[in-house]
XYZ file of C-alpha atoms in Angstrom:
758
model
C 24.783 -47.653 14.744
C 27.693 -46.271 16.347
C 25.027 -45.567 19.746
C 23.611 -48.423 21.532
C 20.189 -46.519 22.415
C 17.488 -47.051 24.964
C 14.958 -45.729 27.224
C 15.910 -43.685 30.457
C 20.009 -43.131 28.558
C 20.513 -39.383 28.077
C 22.502 -38.612 24.838
C 24.095 -34.946 24.066
C 23.874 -35.476 28.142
C 21.009 -33.148 27.197
C 17.954 -35.107 25.438
C 17.167 -38.380 27.874
C 15.012 -40.811 26.041
C 11.149 -41.774 26.660
C 10.034 -44.562 24.218
C 10.924 -45.013 20.911
C 8.432 -43.777 18.534
C 9.105 -46.233 15.179
C 12.399 -47.610 13.205
C 13.350 -48.609 9.072
C 16.267 -49.196 7.870
C 17.153 -46.009 8.327
C 16.753 -44.356 11.051
C 15.977 -44.832 14.752
C 12.897 -43.035 16.198
C 13.073 -41.742 19.385
C 10.119 -39.301 21.600
C 12.149 -37.604 24.316
C 12.840 -35.324 27.447
C 14.918 -31.492 27.028
C 16.223 -31.803 29.970
C 17.552 -27.954 29.697
C 13.698 -26.838 28.263
C 12.329 -29.425 29.787
C 9.943 -30.222 26.524
C 8.904 -32.873 24.962
C 11.444 -33.411 21.285
C 11.193 -36.098 18.460
C 14.931 -37.335 17.914
C 14.458 -38.950 14.246
C 18.358 -40.835 14.667
C 20.359 -41.566 11.221
C 21.576 -45.722 11.387
C 24.117 -44.773 8.920
C 26.664 -42.454 9.760
C 25.911 -38.988 7.160
C 29.013 -38.032 5.525
C 30.913 -34.888 6.151
C 28.396 -32.753 3.073
C 26.334 -34.364 3.548
C 25.922 -33.467 7.034
C 26.684 -29.522 6.227
C 24.376 -30.017 3.411
C 21.596 -31.341 5.685
C 23.354 -28.335 8.737
C 23.153 -25.446 6.407
C 19.450 -26.868 5.431
C 17.774 -26.129 8.816
C 19.505 -22.680 9.188
C 17.768 -21.439 6.291
C 14.717 -23.303 6.539
C 14.762 -21.995 10.292
C 13.062 -18.371 9.653
C 10.192 -20.209 8.338
C 7.520 -20.394 10.676
C 3.937 -21.495 9.490
C 1.843 -23.599 12.000
C 0.940 -27.036 9.383
C 4.649 -26.545 9.570
C 7.107 -28.377 11.124
C 9.536 -26.846 13.452
C 13.194 -28.023 13.026
C 15.667 -27.248 15.836
C 19.343 -28.208 14.588
C 21.634 -31.414 13.020
C 23.493 -32.871 16.851
C 26.412 -34.927 17.045
C 27.102 -37.808 18.773
C 29.924 -40.658 19.402
C 30.156 -40.705 14.895
C 26.303 -40.854 15.565
C 24.011 -38.290 13.942
C 19.834 -37.128 14.741
C 17.558 -34.597 13.935
C 16.393 -33.092 17.439
C 12.884 -31.370 16.128
C 8.806 -30.586 17.510
C 7.102 -33.418 18.748
C 3.304 -34.118 18.360
C 1.289 -35.934 19.853
C -0.711 -38.387 18.980
C 0.145 -38.452 15.318
C 0.093 -40.010 12.506
C 1.157 -40.506 8.822
C -1.554 -39.720 6.696
C -3.187 -42.060 5.024
C -4.968 -42.747 1.812
C -7.880 -45.218 2.611
C -11.293 -43.694 3.328
C -12.773 -41.039 2.133
C -12.003 -38.654 -0.584
C -13.900 -35.706 0.750
C -11.282 -36.511 4.861
C -7.931 -36.733 2.678
C -8.834 -33.506 0.314
C -9.914 -31.993 3.825
C -5.293 -32.579 5.094
C -4.392 -32.023 1.684
C -5.836 -29.076 2.013
C -3.477 -27.079 4.684
C -0.689 -29.281 3.279
C -1.790 -27.119 -0.061
C -1.285 -23.997 2.507
C 2.033 -24.560 4.403
C 3.310 -25.178 0.636
C 1.472 -22.072 -0.202
C 3.499 -20.174 2.500
C 7.385 -21.926 2.596
C 6.965 -20.966 -1.450
C 6.090 -17.660 -1.352
C 8.955 -17.537 0.136
C 11.333 -19.355 -1.952
C 12.127 -23.102 0.027
C 10.321 -25.892 -1.808
C 10.310 -28.718 0.412
C 10.285 -31.387 -2.459
C 10.609 -34.936 -0.663
C 6.909 -35.040 -0.276
C 5.281 -38.282 0.530
C 2.996 -39.734 3.337
C 5.086 -40.189 6.171
C 5.920 -37.313 6.268
C 2.635 -35.258 6.351
C 1.581 -36.152 9.881
C -2.171 -35.492 11.803
C -3.421 -36.397 14.770
C -6.778 -36.674 15.860
C -8.362 -33.205 15.669
C -7.340 -33.688 11.787
C -4.862 -30.827 12.842
C -1.695 -31.805 9.732
C 1.406 -30.483 10.302
C 4.693 -31.482 7.552
C 7.788 -32.543 8.166
C 11.301 -32.388 7.221
C 11.113 -29.427 6.004
C 15.169 -29.473 4.537
C 16.034 -32.660 6.170
C 15.291 -35.544 3.621
C 18.698 -36.422 2.160
C 17.670 -39.913 0.626
C 15.542 -41.423 -2.513
C 15.364 -45.166 -0.571
C 12.572 -46.760 0.093
C 8.621 -47.127 -0.990
C 8.071 -43.134 -0.771
C 9.913 -42.947 -4.153
C 6.779 -42.639 -6.101
C 5.700 -39.013 -4.506
C 9.279 -38.389 -5.611
C 9.477 -36.451 -8.954
C 12.116 -37.347 -11.694
C 14.392 -33.621 -10.778
C 14.416 -35.424 -6.841
C 15.100 -39.561 -8.319
C 17.934 -37.897 -9.970
C 19.491 -35.328 -7.640
C 18.683 -32.461 -9.194
C 18.041 -28.397 -6.798
C 15.308 -29.018 -4.581
C 12.896 -26.943 -6.790
C 8.503 -25.481 -5.783
C 7.966 -27.960 -8.672
C 8.567 -30.905 -7.219
C 5.856 -30.229 -4.818
C 3.482 -29.404 -7.569
C 4.509 -33.557 -8.979
C 5.047 -35.171 -5.206
C 1.211 -33.249 -4.186
C -0.208 -35.108 -7.796
C 0.560 -38.088 -7.123
C -1.121 -38.133 -3.436
C -4.082 -36.402 -5.047
C -4.039 -39.108 -7.101
C -3.621 -42.139 -5.226
C -6.065 -40.853 -2.597
C -8.643 -40.955 -5.848
C -7.882 -43.523 -7.986
C -5.960 -46.121 -4.326
C -3.897 -46.501 -7.181
C -0.130 -45.165 -7.956
C 0.490 -42.302 -10.940
C 3.498 -44.418 -12.849
C 5.745 -42.632 -15.602
C 4.282 -42.753 -19.427
C 1.123 -43.317 -17.611
C -2.211 -42.950 -19.347
C -5.825 -42.907 -17.612
C -7.850 -45.747 -17.581
C -11.495 -45.327 -19.363
C -13.009 -46.783 -16.163
C -11.158 -44.279 -13.542
C -14.142 -41.619 -11.313
C -12.136 -38.589 -12.703
C -14.781 -36.327 -14.121
C -11.586 -35.259 -17.617
C -10.916 -31.707 -16.368
C -9.749 -32.763 -13.557
C -7.206 -35.951 -15.592
C -6.225 -33.101 -17.437
C -5.493 -31.010 -14.198
C -3.607 -34.344 -12.565
C -1.587 -35.093 -15.657
C 0.181 -31.611 -15.643
C 1.201 -32.460 -12.210
C 2.814 -35.083 -12.148
C 4.595 -34.212 -15.448
C 7.717 -35.590 -16.295
C 8.992 -31.956 -17.037
C 8.525 -29.011 -14.604
C 7.964 -27.105 -17.177
C 4.348 -27.835 -17.895
C 3.629 -28.040 -14.375
C 1.216 -26.050 -13.293
C 2.788 -22.573 -11.907
C 2.256 -22.922 -8.283
C -0.046 -24.514 -5.670
C -2.917 -21.834 -5.328
C -4.781 -22.134 -8.417
C -5.123 -26.674 -8.033
C -6.366 -25.764 -4.293
C -9.052 -23.297 -6.269
C -9.586 -26.599 -8.931
C -10.049 -29.586 -6.334
C -12.183 -27.310 -4.509
C -14.697 -26.338 -6.383
C -14.785 -29.938 -7.694
C -15.148 -31.559 -4.001
C -17.963 -28.537 -3.273
C -19.413 -29.405 -6.956
C -23.138 -30.931 -6.458
C -22.800 -33.919 -9.035
C -19.554 -35.176 -6.704
C -18.461 -38.656 -7.834
C -15.481 -38.834 -6.416
C -16.563 -41.245 -4.092
C -18.294 -43.410 -6.997
C -15.399 -46.092 -8.179
C -16.736 -47.727 -11.646
C -17.028 -51.110 -12.526
C -14.310 -52.053 -13.294
C -11.920 -49.757 -11.506
C -10.051 -51.594 -8.732
C -9.870 -48.451 -6.656
C -7.873 -49.205 -2.801
C -10.944 -48.250 0.540
C -10.661 -49.393 3.792
C -11.471 -51.337 6.695
C -14.823 -51.582 7.782
C -14.414 -50.125 11.035
C -15.396 -51.145 14.597
C -18.663 -49.896 15.374
C -18.434 -49.301 19.098
C -21.384 -49.261 21.435
C -24.075 -46.069 21.929
C -22.843 -44.547 25.295
C -26.378 -44.996 27.581
C -26.482 -40.633 29.012
C -25.575 -37.739 27.193
C -24.756 -34.252 28.050
C -27.747 -32.131 26.606
C -25.190 -30.994 23.891
C -24.633 -34.981 22.992
C -27.535 -36.294 23.470
C -30.731 -36.135 19.913
C -32.748 -33.326 20.887
C -36.637 -33.953 21.089
C -39.391 -31.372 21.740
C -40.799 -31.266 24.885
C -43.810 -30.973 23.948
C -43.178 -34.892 22.210
C -41.634 -35.750 24.484
C -45.091 -35.391 26.757
C -46.882 -36.750 24.628
C -45.405 -40.140 23.907
C -44.646 -40.214 27.615
C -48.125 -39.778 28.389
C -49.193 -42.687 26.017
C -46.756 -44.697 27.118
C -48.123 -45.079 30.693
C -51.253 -44.546 29.318
C -51.189 -48.517 27.442
C -48.836 -49.874 31.017
C -52.134 -48.553 32.967
C -54.821 -49.934 30.681
C -52.434 -54.011 30.506
C -51.625 -53.908 34.271
C -55.329 -53.134 35.024
C -57.113 -55.293 32.309
C -55.058 -57.489 31.733
C -55.386 -61.107 33.366
C -52.657 -62.108 35.987
C -51.712 -65.684 35.930
C -49.891 -67.197 39.624
C -48.690 -63.833 41.024
C -45.144 -64.080 42.817
C -46.518 -61.586 45.001
C -50.618 -61.173 45.315
C -51.853 -58.618 47.103
C -54.370 -59.684 49.702
C -55.788 -57.167 51.318
C -55.676 -52.260 50.218
C -54.489 -51.024 52.893
C -53.736 -47.214 51.839
C -51.102 -46.062 54.329
C -49.072 -48.946 53.634
C -49.855 -50.037 50.216
C -45.873 -49.801 48.821
C -45.515 -53.580 50.992
C -46.905 -56.668 49.517
C -48.052 -59.588 52.028
C -45.780 -62.668 52.013
C -47.636 -65.534 51.003
C -48.369 -68.277 53.306
C -46.032 -70.318 53.966
C -47.827 -74.334 54.674
C -49.468 -75.672 52.018
C -52.720 -76.471 54.340
C -53.865 -72.606 54.336
C -56.086 -71.868 51.866
C -56.211 -68.339 50.530
C -57.883 -65.819 51.691
C -61.354 -64.434 49.372
C -60.225 -60.601 48.238
C -62.203 -57.710 49.943
C -64.790 -56.356 47.837
C -64.034 -53.378 47.241
C -66.421 -50.976 47.222
C -67.864 -47.390 44.179
C -66.525 -45.047 45.738
C -63.030 -46.487 46.989
C -62.648 -47.736 43.503
C -63.993 -43.576 42.401
C -61.026 -42.772 44.056
C -58.694 -45.063 43.114
C -59.049 -44.195 39.814
C -58.815 -40.471 40.428
C -55.422 -41.010 41.536
C -54.319 -43.767 39.299
C -55.106 -40.828 37.173
C -53.498 -37.273 39.000
C -50.783 -39.946 38.985
C -50.349 -39.854 35.565
C -50.273 -36.181 35.522
C -48.214 -35.783 37.350
C -45.396 -38.618 36.343
C -46.287 -37.029 32.880
C -45.369 -33.323 33.945
C -42.872 -35.204 36.320
C -40.967 -35.955 32.509
C -41.582 -32.912 30.812
C -39.758 -31.378 34.162
C -36.448 -33.620 34.151
C -36.652 -32.928 29.584
C -36.574 -28.790 29.684
C -33.247 -29.756 32.870
C -31.936 -31.559 30.960
C -32.320 -28.727 28.062
C -30.578 -26.682 31.017
C -27.574 -28.670 31.344
C -29.106 -29.254 35.138
C -27.988 -32.710 35.199
C -24.482 -30.631 35.940
C -24.876 -28.328 37.431
C -27.960 -29.277 39.711
C -26.814 -32.738 39.844
C -27.846 -33.726 43.783
C -30.811 -32.281 42.523
C -31.847 -34.190 39.555
C -30.571 -36.588 41.231
C -33.403 -36.788 43.123
C -36.184 -35.722 40.748
C -35.482 -38.944 39.099
C -35.040 -40.592 42.606
C -38.319 -39.766 43.327
C -40.155 -40.379 40.679
C -38.351 -44.488 40.726
C -39.441 -44.527 43.974
C -43.715 -43.319 42.226
C -43.720 -45.469 39.675
C -42.609 -48.657 42.582
C -45.905 -46.867 43.863
C -47.997 -46.661 41.492
C -47.284 -50.225 40.405
C -47.521 -50.806 43.714
C -51.330 -50.354 43.105
C -50.645 -47.108 46.021
C -51.338 -44.110 43.651
C -51.572 -41.509 47.383
C -47.492 -42.219 47.451
C -47.045 -42.387 44.310
C -49.023 -38.854 43.090
C -46.438 -37.249 46.438
C -43.702 -39.096 45.857
C -44.091 -37.130 41.094
C -45.730 -33.577 43.036
C -42.235 -34.002 45.537
C -39.975 -34.907 42.389
C -41.930 -31.817 40.040
C -41.215 -29.684 43.319
C -37.561 -30.336 43.176
C -36.964 -29.933 39.484
C -39.622 -26.133 39.976
C -36.879 -25.307 41.811
C -33.265 -25.824 39.913
C -35.944 -24.170 36.995
C -36.023 -21.517 38.578
C -32.228 -21.343 39.353
C -31.705 -21.393 35.966
C -30.616 -17.668 35.437
C -28.725 -16.799 38.418
C -26.348 -19.800 37.792
C -25.641 -18.285 34.030
C -24.894 -14.763 35.653
C -22.434 -16.661 38.635
C -20.716 -19.030 36.564
C -20.863 -16.760 33.388
C -19.700 -14.198 36.173
C -16.963 -16.833 37.409
C -16.131 -18.044 33.879
C -15.041 -14.391 32.903
C -12.712 -14.090 36.555
C -11.286 -17.144 35.312
C -9.916 -16.271 32.002
C -9.216 -12.958 33.524
C -6.453 -14.722 35.975
C -5.500 -17.459 33.604
C -7.255 -20.047 35.016
C -7.835 -22.339 32.537
C -9.947 -25.438 34.928
C -12.719 -23.717 36.383
C -12.662 -21.430 33.255
C -14.209 -24.540 32.065
C -16.363 -25.783 34.740
C -17.685 -22.341 34.629
C -18.709 -22.095 30.821
C -19.175 -25.499 30.119
C -22.440 -24.858 32.218
C -22.213 -22.306 30.665
C -23.036 -24.169 27.205
C -25.630 -26.311 28.644
C -28.302 -23.740 29.649
C -27.463 -21.482 26.882
C -25.979 -23.604 23.771
C -26.824 -20.826 21.167
C -25.397 -17.854 22.635
C -22.229 -16.754 21.544
C -20.499 -14.768 24.456
C -21.194 -18.424 25.841
C -19.489 -20.021 22.583
C -16.797 -18.002 22.265
C -16.067 -18.110 26.347
C -16.163 -21.510 25.596
C -13.413 -21.421 22.533
C -11.289 -19.683 24.793
C -11.745 -21.832 27.857
C -10.833 -25.074 26.217
C -8.107 -23.381 24.749
C -6.127 -21.378 28.081
C -3.881 -23.719 29.039
C -2.461 -23.733 25.618
C -1.729 -19.906 24.974
C -0.910 -20.351 29.544
C 1.686 -22.350 27.782
C 2.555 -20.814 24.563
C 3.116 -17.809 27.002
C 4.819 -19.386 29.136
C 7.535 -21.004 26.716
C 7.837 -17.917 25.378
C 8.440 -15.624 27.769
C 11.830 -18.135 28.492
C 13.226 -18.016 25.752
C 12.117 -14.302 25.556
C 15.046 -14.004 28.214
C 17.410 -16.872 26.517
C 17.468 -13.793 23.861
C 16.131 -15.055 20.964
C 13.318 -12.603 20.275
C 12.442 -13.135 16.954
C 11.015 -17.135 17.967
C 10.066 -16.450 21.485
C 7.235 -13.198 19.331
C 6.624 -16.344 17.052
C 5.147 -18.439 20.622
C 3.521 -15.242 22.183
C 1.765 -14.898 18.057
C 0.584 -18.650 18.174
C -0.564 -18.022 21.611
C -2.579 -14.277 20.406
C -4.198 -17.102 16.401
C -5.833 -18.401 19.373
C -7.195 -16.580 21.719
C -6.695 -12.848 20.986
C -8.754 -11.449 24.616
C -5.907 -12.880 26.248
C -4.273 -9.981 27.411
C -0.242 -11.417 27.936
C -0.049 -12.774 24.569
C -0.996 -9.714 22.898
C 1.156 -7.714 25.579
C 3.976 -9.501 25.085
C 3.318 -9.180 20.736
C 3.842 -5.792 21.229
C 6.839 -6.043 23.907
C 8.623 -7.861 21.552
C 7.634 -6.465 18.090
C 9.383 -3.508 20.519
C 12.365 -4.579 22.125
C 12.094 -6.121 18.296
C 11.729 -2.654 16.650
C 14.083 -1.615 19.450
C 16.745 -3.656 18.477
C 16.760 -3.566 14.932
C 16.106 0.321 15.196
C 20.020 0.492 16.827
C 21.433 -1.903 15.157
C 21.304 0.559 11.924
C 22.141 3.553 14.158
C 25.125 2.003 14.857
C 26.430 0.769 10.780
C 25.007 4.756 9.488
C 26.781 6.141 12.283
C 29.709 4.349 11.565
C 29.519 4.598 8.684
C 29.286 8.073 8.807
C 32.847 8.048 10.297
C 33.926 5.979 7.673
C 32.780 8.397 5.259
C 30.583 6.294 3.494
C 27.706 8.726 3.258
C 25.769 5.868 0.860
C 25.335 3.316 3.125
C 24.968 6.363 5.959
C 22.079 7.370 4.477
C 19.913 3.970 3.236
C 21.215 2.591 7.426
C 19.546 5.656 8.685
C 16.192 5.359 6.481
C 16.501 1.209 6.980
C 16.206 3.052 10.708
C 13.283 5.692 9.670
C 11.561 2.867 7.943
C 11.790 0.704 11.120
C 11.171 3.265 13.926
C 9.242 6.106 11.321
C 8.463 8.603 15.222
C 11.976 8.821 16.082
C 13.096 12.466 14.955
C 17.194 10.477 15.086
C 17.304 9.080 12.362
C 16.661 12.659 10.160
C 18.932 13.372 11.993
C 22.315 11.736 11.188
C 19.914 11.904 7.434
C 20.551 15.505 8.126
C 24.577 15.049 10.182
C 25.126 13.150 7.130
C 24.267 16.843 4.124
C 26.504 18.107 7.661
C 29.612 16.426 6.345
C 29.239 15.983 3.136
C 29.415 20.047 3.280
C 32.262 19.737 5.431
C 33.694 17.577 3.002
C 32.874 19.830 -0.022
C 35.021 23.006 1.999
C 37.616 21.084 2.730
C 38.232 20.710 -0.989
C 37.715 23.713 -2.465
C 40.113 25.632 0.692
C 42.867 22.834 0.124
C 42.816 24.476 -3.379
C 41.962 27.734 -3.345
C 45.531 27.305 -0.447
C 46.581 26.121 -3.334
C 46.373 27.793 -5.761
C 47.272 30.903 -3.017
C 50.286 29.046 -3.312
C 50.353 29.239 -7.051
C 49.606 32.751 -7.703
C 46.663 31.386 -8.702
C 44.655 34.076 -7.971
C 41.534 33.349 -10.316
C 41.646 30.164 -9.598
C 41.458 30.511 -6.080
C 38.840 32.949 -6.347
C 36.087 30.338 -7.709
C 37.226 28.051 -4.395
C 36.131 30.134 -2.220
C 32.568 31.620 -4.052
C 31.916 28.378 -4.254
C 32.264 28.056 -0.070
C 30.443 30.457 0.300
C 27.672 29.201 -1.554
C 28.058 25.518 -0.127
C 27.998 27.717 2.979
C 26.922 31.858 2.789
C 28.898 34.043 5.315
C 31.930 31.409 6.398
C 34.263 34.437 7.366
C 37.770 33.499 6.798
C 35.714 32.795 3.243
C 34.720 35.971 2.953
C 38.293 37.820 3.974
C 40.125 34.807 1.809
C 38.233 35.265 -0.853
C 38.412 39.504 -0.495
C 42.276 39.298 -0.697
C 41.998 36.579 -3.969
C 40.407 39.441 -5.741
C 42.687 42.542 -4.389
C 45.985 40.518 -5.601
C 43.895 39.619 -8.851
C 43.072 43.260 -10.178
C 46.629 44.058 -9.480
C 48.149 41.225 -10.871
C 45.841 42.409 -13.622
C 46.851 45.994 -13.821
C 50.804 44.832 -13.000
C 50.381 42.523 -16.322
C 48.907 45.247 -18.688
C 51.317 47.389 -17.962
C 53.634 44.626 -19.194
C 52.201 43.015 -22.019
C 51.681 46.993 -22.813
C 53.791 48.830 -22.598
C 53.335 51.312 -24.355
C 50.560 52.594 -22.570
C 52.640 54.709 -19.956
C 53.271 57.377 -22.914
C 51.458 59.278 -21.495
C 52.357 60.573 -17.893
C 48.918 59.904 -16.461
C 48.812 56.144 -17.378
C 53.162 56.357 -15.888
C 52.004 57.036 -12.503
C 48.997 54.385 -12.625
C 52.089 51.952 -13.087
C 54.353 53.106 -10.785
C 51.793 53.812 -8.125
C 50.783 49.959 -9.102
C 54.852 49.125 -8.862
C 54.561 50.697 -5.295
C 51.622 49.107 -3.899
C 53.113 45.656 -4.971
C 56.548 46.309 -4.144
C 55.075 46.871 0.276
C 53.080 43.291 -0.401
C 55.402 41.203 1.646
C 55.607 37.100 0.895
C 55.099 38.226 -2.617
C 55.785 35.323 -4.912
C 58.097 34.405 -8.030
C 54.927 34.792 -10.082
C 54.933 39.248 -8.494
C 58.502 39.380 -8.284
C 58.649 38.186 -12.099
C 55.525 40.825 -12.597
C 57.314 43.903 -10.020
C 60.957 42.964 -11.953
C 59.630 43.502 -15.325
C 57.410 46.747 -14.869
C 59.964 48.429 -13.180
C 62.448 48.189 -15.864
C 59.950 49.427 -18.125
C 58.248 52.527 -16.116
C 62.607 52.918 -15.708
C 62.666 53.301 -19.917
C 59.101 54.858 -20.212
C 60.799 57.996 -20.698
C 64.219 57.999 -22.223
C 63.204 58.747 -26.427
C 64.464 56.237 -29.380
C 65.792 57.063 -32.150
C 64.075 56.239 -34.971
C 64.653 56.706 -39.305
C 61.021 57.476 -40.737
C 61.514 57.420 -44.915
C 59.432 57.961 -47.586
C 59.597 58.505 -51.211
C 59.763 62.630 -50.612
C 56.875 61.757 -52.409
C 53.808 60.990 -50.047
C 53.086 63.945 -47.043
C 53.577 61.916 -43.569
C 52.213 62.607 -39.984
C 53.326 60.998 -36.989
C 49.543 61.399 -34.594
C 50.211 63.500 -31.093
C 53.849 63.277 -32.914
C 53.599 66.654 -35.598
C 52.418 66.023 -40.152
C 56.081 66.491 -41.416
C 55.305 66.748 -45.409
C 57.829 64.497 -47.966
C 61.370 63.691 -48.097
C 63.357 60.426 -49.175
C 64.759 60.236 -45.105
C 64.555 61.712 -41.800
C 65.691 61.729 -37.165
C 62.540 61.193 -34.711
C 63.226 60.952 -31.042
C 59.679 59.414 -29.527
C 59.800 58.548 -25.340
C 59.279 54.416 -25.252
C 55.096 53.741 -26.908
C 52.502 53.085 -29.091
C 52.725 55.237 -32.195
C 50.285 55.557 -35.552
C 52.653 55.882 -39.256
C 49.892 57.744 -41.808
C 51.346 58.590 -45.787
C 49.102 60.242 -47.683
C 50.188 61.011 -51.883
C 46.753 62.546 -54.635
C 45.513 59.451 -56.344
C 47.221 57.090 -54.703
C 45.367 54.572 -51.439
C 46.422 55.692 -47.999
C 47.781 54.060 -45.919
C 48.465 53.368 -41.941
C 51.605 51.747 -39.503
C 51.424 51.372 -36.155
C 54.528 50.863 -34.636
C 55.340 49.555 -30.437
C 58.618 52.023 -29.288
C 60.493 49.412 -26.700
C 62.503 50.712 -24.418
C 66.330 50.176 -24.184
C 65.822 48.717 -27.445
C 66.427 50.042 -30.990
C 64.045 50.202 -33.644
C 64.682 50.027 -37.812
C 64.220 52.057 -40.322
C 60.571 52.889 -41.173
C 59.120 52.963 -44.651
C 56.258 55.436 -44.991
C 55.153 54.748 -49.415
C 52.488 55.657 -51.188
C 51.886 53.124 -54.448
C 48.573 52.403 -54.848
C 46.793 53.820 -57.523
C 43.459 54.705 -56.957
C 41.070 55.425 -59.769
């Protein structure tokens, strides 16, 4: 060990060593004071330096297990290092001893059940211990268990290796099945006092039923896949076995060598107990018994012969009968003869004797009643006075001063009756005092009051509950105080654990319940604000999916808050605006490219997302106008023959003039203007065409005229589309459509019916 440790030494500028708790070849264990928090901690100092890999592994494991909060799991605070010496800081457990297999199995099972509950909790959160053995199961005087070394076990060496699964011994990763193996070894050793060996079979004389043997065999199987899946199932089976009517757990079969504990040292029984501790005997039984004892004593006293009395009674003096006459020291003096009592005096003495006996019995009965009411606690002076009066009466009775005995007994009865008459008042007063002390957090006063109340009415549920609260109040106050310190230091989750522990102990302690509510609210508000920040950051980055998830998480944290809903609406608005921007940009591009139909589609999409958007309405109107004009111009460009009529020509001319007035016309529109202007200029320039025929076919040009039969004929026609029909008897008619374009010569056109019709 690089650092020499000693009592009073301060290491790491924080921990003051109090005394060494334990030591072995690997670690040196100390009780220390954390001077910053002013609380006791447990230091496990490694004698040999840890490798960087081992230290890193332990630190990461401690950090991972930091949120493993359970009343049966000892908390580990961290791994620290000073001068190449590593040590683990953990929670200190007062008066705790390692789990022992010695003793009654039912006691061991009560402790192992607590271990099982802790393991079930850890397994449910995905944690496993992996190195479970008796040395890291600590049991205090109340048989409460704490499971230690979660995440800090680093070696398979030592006597505890038999408890480790084959997988842990082979340095495999820790798994819940390893805990089940170790738990099986704990059970087996508790039942048999032996250690399960690999490949072992159950001996025929083991005091374990076959069904239980099968359970243990599966738990201790070499393969983790053949072990039970969870601890809870094991607990259920063992609970049923331990609670069975034909329970043979403690029966050791002949020939089976089971480890048995050494005989416990029997301490002498205390001579005085409080009413709650004293063996209860009914009042009537006690009175009868005491009366019989008094009667027997009187009979023996009166009728037994007396030889050589130490203090003989020489005369009967009613006023001073308790003082025996002294025997003369002169050896020559003759003893005075005893006077003979008159019959009336004898009768009077016997009557006093009988009354004294009855009064003594009543005094004892009242004394028992006072004890049953706890009067020796809350009326100790009166109780002691009555006891003294009873003893004085016994002394007087012993010397046959029956009148004095009767007076003493009667006085004692009066004192005890006064105590009993005051029971209800004392109960009410202490109930008020105790409840007020609980509210004020005065643990000592509350404990005093409820101790008295419990002595008066042990079976009162209200008293029992108050006494439990009083007993636990100091612990609750300490938990709340520590939690408040941790809360001020900003570790809200750790503080909440302290407050919740206080509430579990005393759910009526309002500072604890209020602290739980306050810290939960603060944690929720912090978590809510964190999620809202994440959401708005994501919203600013246009990561709408992440923003929506964060707003949803915030809503689940504070369901009554309207802020997340507003944030979700902002996402919708932002997403809509992004879509509008995309459509708008595309529309602008389409307009620049004179793709008016595409621009119309984009503006229509914008208005579907945001109806009534003014710029979109105006832009859509313009785009539709330009698209219609483009289509109109293109119609005449593609079919100039339409302008054969004056109406169509006028319409084309009007469209041309309208387009010409547009400012900043694009190249596409400019091309349309040039083309249509040219076509309009040629629309009324006739084109000479030659029609040829066979002089047998009648030729007609629709809307121009019928020209009969001919071989060749010249016509002048305006540019446009014309239909020419040829007819000849017993021949199929022919129809031919021609388009004449301005400025282009027309080829000769042959019209002749040549296909005969039968």
